[in-house]
Short mmCIF file of C-alpha atoms in Angstrom, two decimals:
data_model
loop_
_atom_site.label_atom_id
_atom_site.label_comp_id
_atom_site.label_asym_id
_atom_site.label_seq_id
_atom_site.Cartn_x
_atom_site.Cartn_y
_atom_site.Cartn_z
CA UNK A 682 0.00 0.00 0.00
CA UNK A 683 1.47 3.35 -1.05
CA UNK A 684 1.63 6.02 1.64
CA UNK A 685 1.42 9.76 1.31
CA UNK A 686 2.21 12.68 3.60
CA UNK A 687 -0.37 15.21 4.72
CA UNK A 688 0.51 18.60 6.19
CA UNK A 689 -1.93 20.30 8.54
CA UNK A 690 -1.78 23.56 10.44
CA UNK A 691 -2.57 23.46 14.13
CA UNK A 692 -2.11 25.73 17.12
CA UNK A 693 1.18 24.78 18.78
CA UNK A 694 -0.33 24.41 22.26
CA UNK A 695 -3.14 22.24 20.89
CA UNK A 696 -0.60 20.03 19.15
CA UNK A 697 1.43 19.63 22.35
CA UNK A 698 -1.70 18.71 24.33
CA UNK A 699 -2.75 16.20 21.68
CA UNK A 700 0.72 14.63 21.52
CA UNK A 701 0.75 14.30 25.31
CA UNK A 702 -2.69 12.67 25.33
CA UNK A 703 -1.84 10.31 22.49
CA UNK A 704 1.45 9.41 24.16
CA UNK A 705 -0.46 8.49 27.34
CA UNK A 706 -2.60 6.23 25.15
CA UNK A 707 0.49 4.65 23.57
CA UNK A 708 -0.07 6.41 20.23
CA UNK A 709 1.71 9.00 18.16
CA UNK A 710 0.02 11.76 16.17
CA UNK A 711 0.15 9.80 12.90
CA UNK A 712 -1.52 6.75 14.42
CA UNK A 713 -4.19 8.87 16.13
CA UNK A 714 -5.04 10.68 12.88
CA UNK A 715 -5.15 7.37 11.01
CA UNK A 716 -7.56 5.97 13.62
CA UNK A 717 -9.77 9.05 13.23
CA UNK A 718 -9.82 8.75 9.42
CA UNK A 719 -10.52 5.00 9.48
CA UNK A 720 -13.37 5.45 11.97
CA UNK A 721 -14.79 8.28 9.86
CA UNK A 722 -14.80 6.01 6.81
CA UNK A 723 -16.37 3.10 8.73
CA UNK A 724 -19.13 5.30 10.15
CA UNK A 725 -19.66 7.34 7.02
CA UNK A 726 -19.04 10.60 8.88
CA UNK A 727 -17.26 12.18 11.80
CA UNK A 728 -17.07 9.48 14.53
CA UNK A 729 -18.44 11.78 17.23
CA UNK A 730 -21.13 14.40 17.55
CA UNK A 731 -20.13 17.90 16.53
CA UNK A 732 -22.28 20.51 18.21
CA UNK A 733 -22.27 24.02 19.56
CA UNK A 734 -24.05 22.73 22.66
CA UNK A 735 -22.05 22.40 25.84
CA UNK A 736 -22.34 19.54 28.29
CA UNK A 737 -25.33 20.42 30.51
CA UNK A 738 -23.41 19.15 33.53
CA UNK A 739 -21.25 22.27 33.35
CA UNK A 740 -24.13 24.73 33.62
CA UNK A 741 -23.65 27.74 35.94
CA UNK A 742 -25.68 26.23 38.80
CA UNK A 743 -23.66 23.00 38.82
CA UNK A 744 -20.37 24.90 38.59
CA UNK A 745 -21.37 27.02 41.61
CA UNK A 746 -22.28 23.89 43.55
CA UNK A 747 -19.00 22.19 42.59
CA UNK A 748 -16.97 25.22 43.70
CA UNK A 749 -18.91 25.34 46.97
CA UNK A 750 -18.28 21.64 47.58
CA UNK A 751 -14.57 22.06 46.88
CA UNK A 752 -14.39 24.98 49.33
CA UNK A 753 -16.16 22.94 52.00
CA UNK A 754 -13.80 20.03 51.44
CA UNK A 755 -10.75 22.32 51.64
CA UNK A 756 -12.11 23.69 54.94
CA UNK A 757 -12.43 20.17 56.32
CA UNK A 758 -16.23 20.28 56.29
CA UNK A 759 -16.70 16.71 55.07
CA UNK A 760 -18.57 13.68 56.33
CA UNK A 761 -17.01 10.25 56.06
CA UNK A 762 -19.12 7.11 56.16
CA UNK A 763 -18.35 3.46 55.54
CA UNK A 764 -20.27 1.46 52.96
CA UNK A 765 -21.83 -0.68 55.69
CA UNK A 766 -22.91 2.48 57.48
CA UNK A 767 -24.57 3.79 54.31
CA UNK A 768 -26.28 0.45 53.75
CA UNK A 769 -27.53 0.52 57.33
CA UNK A 770 -28.94 4.01 56.82
CA UNK A 771 -30.70 2.86 53.62
CA UNK A 772 -32.30 -0.06 55.47
CA UNK A 773 -33.85 2.23 58.10
#
């Protein structure tokens, strides 16, 4: 099978992040791009949803609650319970 080179332009920081991620996965950039292209061909389109919508989990109310929970944890305001204790509470 003949191979060809493809040149793409990408933000340098984005490239570094991608290379780091792919390295953690045991891949290099070429292999990752090849996987993407092969999956696109198999699925007859982009192999993931492309949308302008953001994950609803990260809505402002949830982000406020997450920040509040982190602050409470950093202040030592946490409750620790064993699994058997939680199961006992559920049985009551």
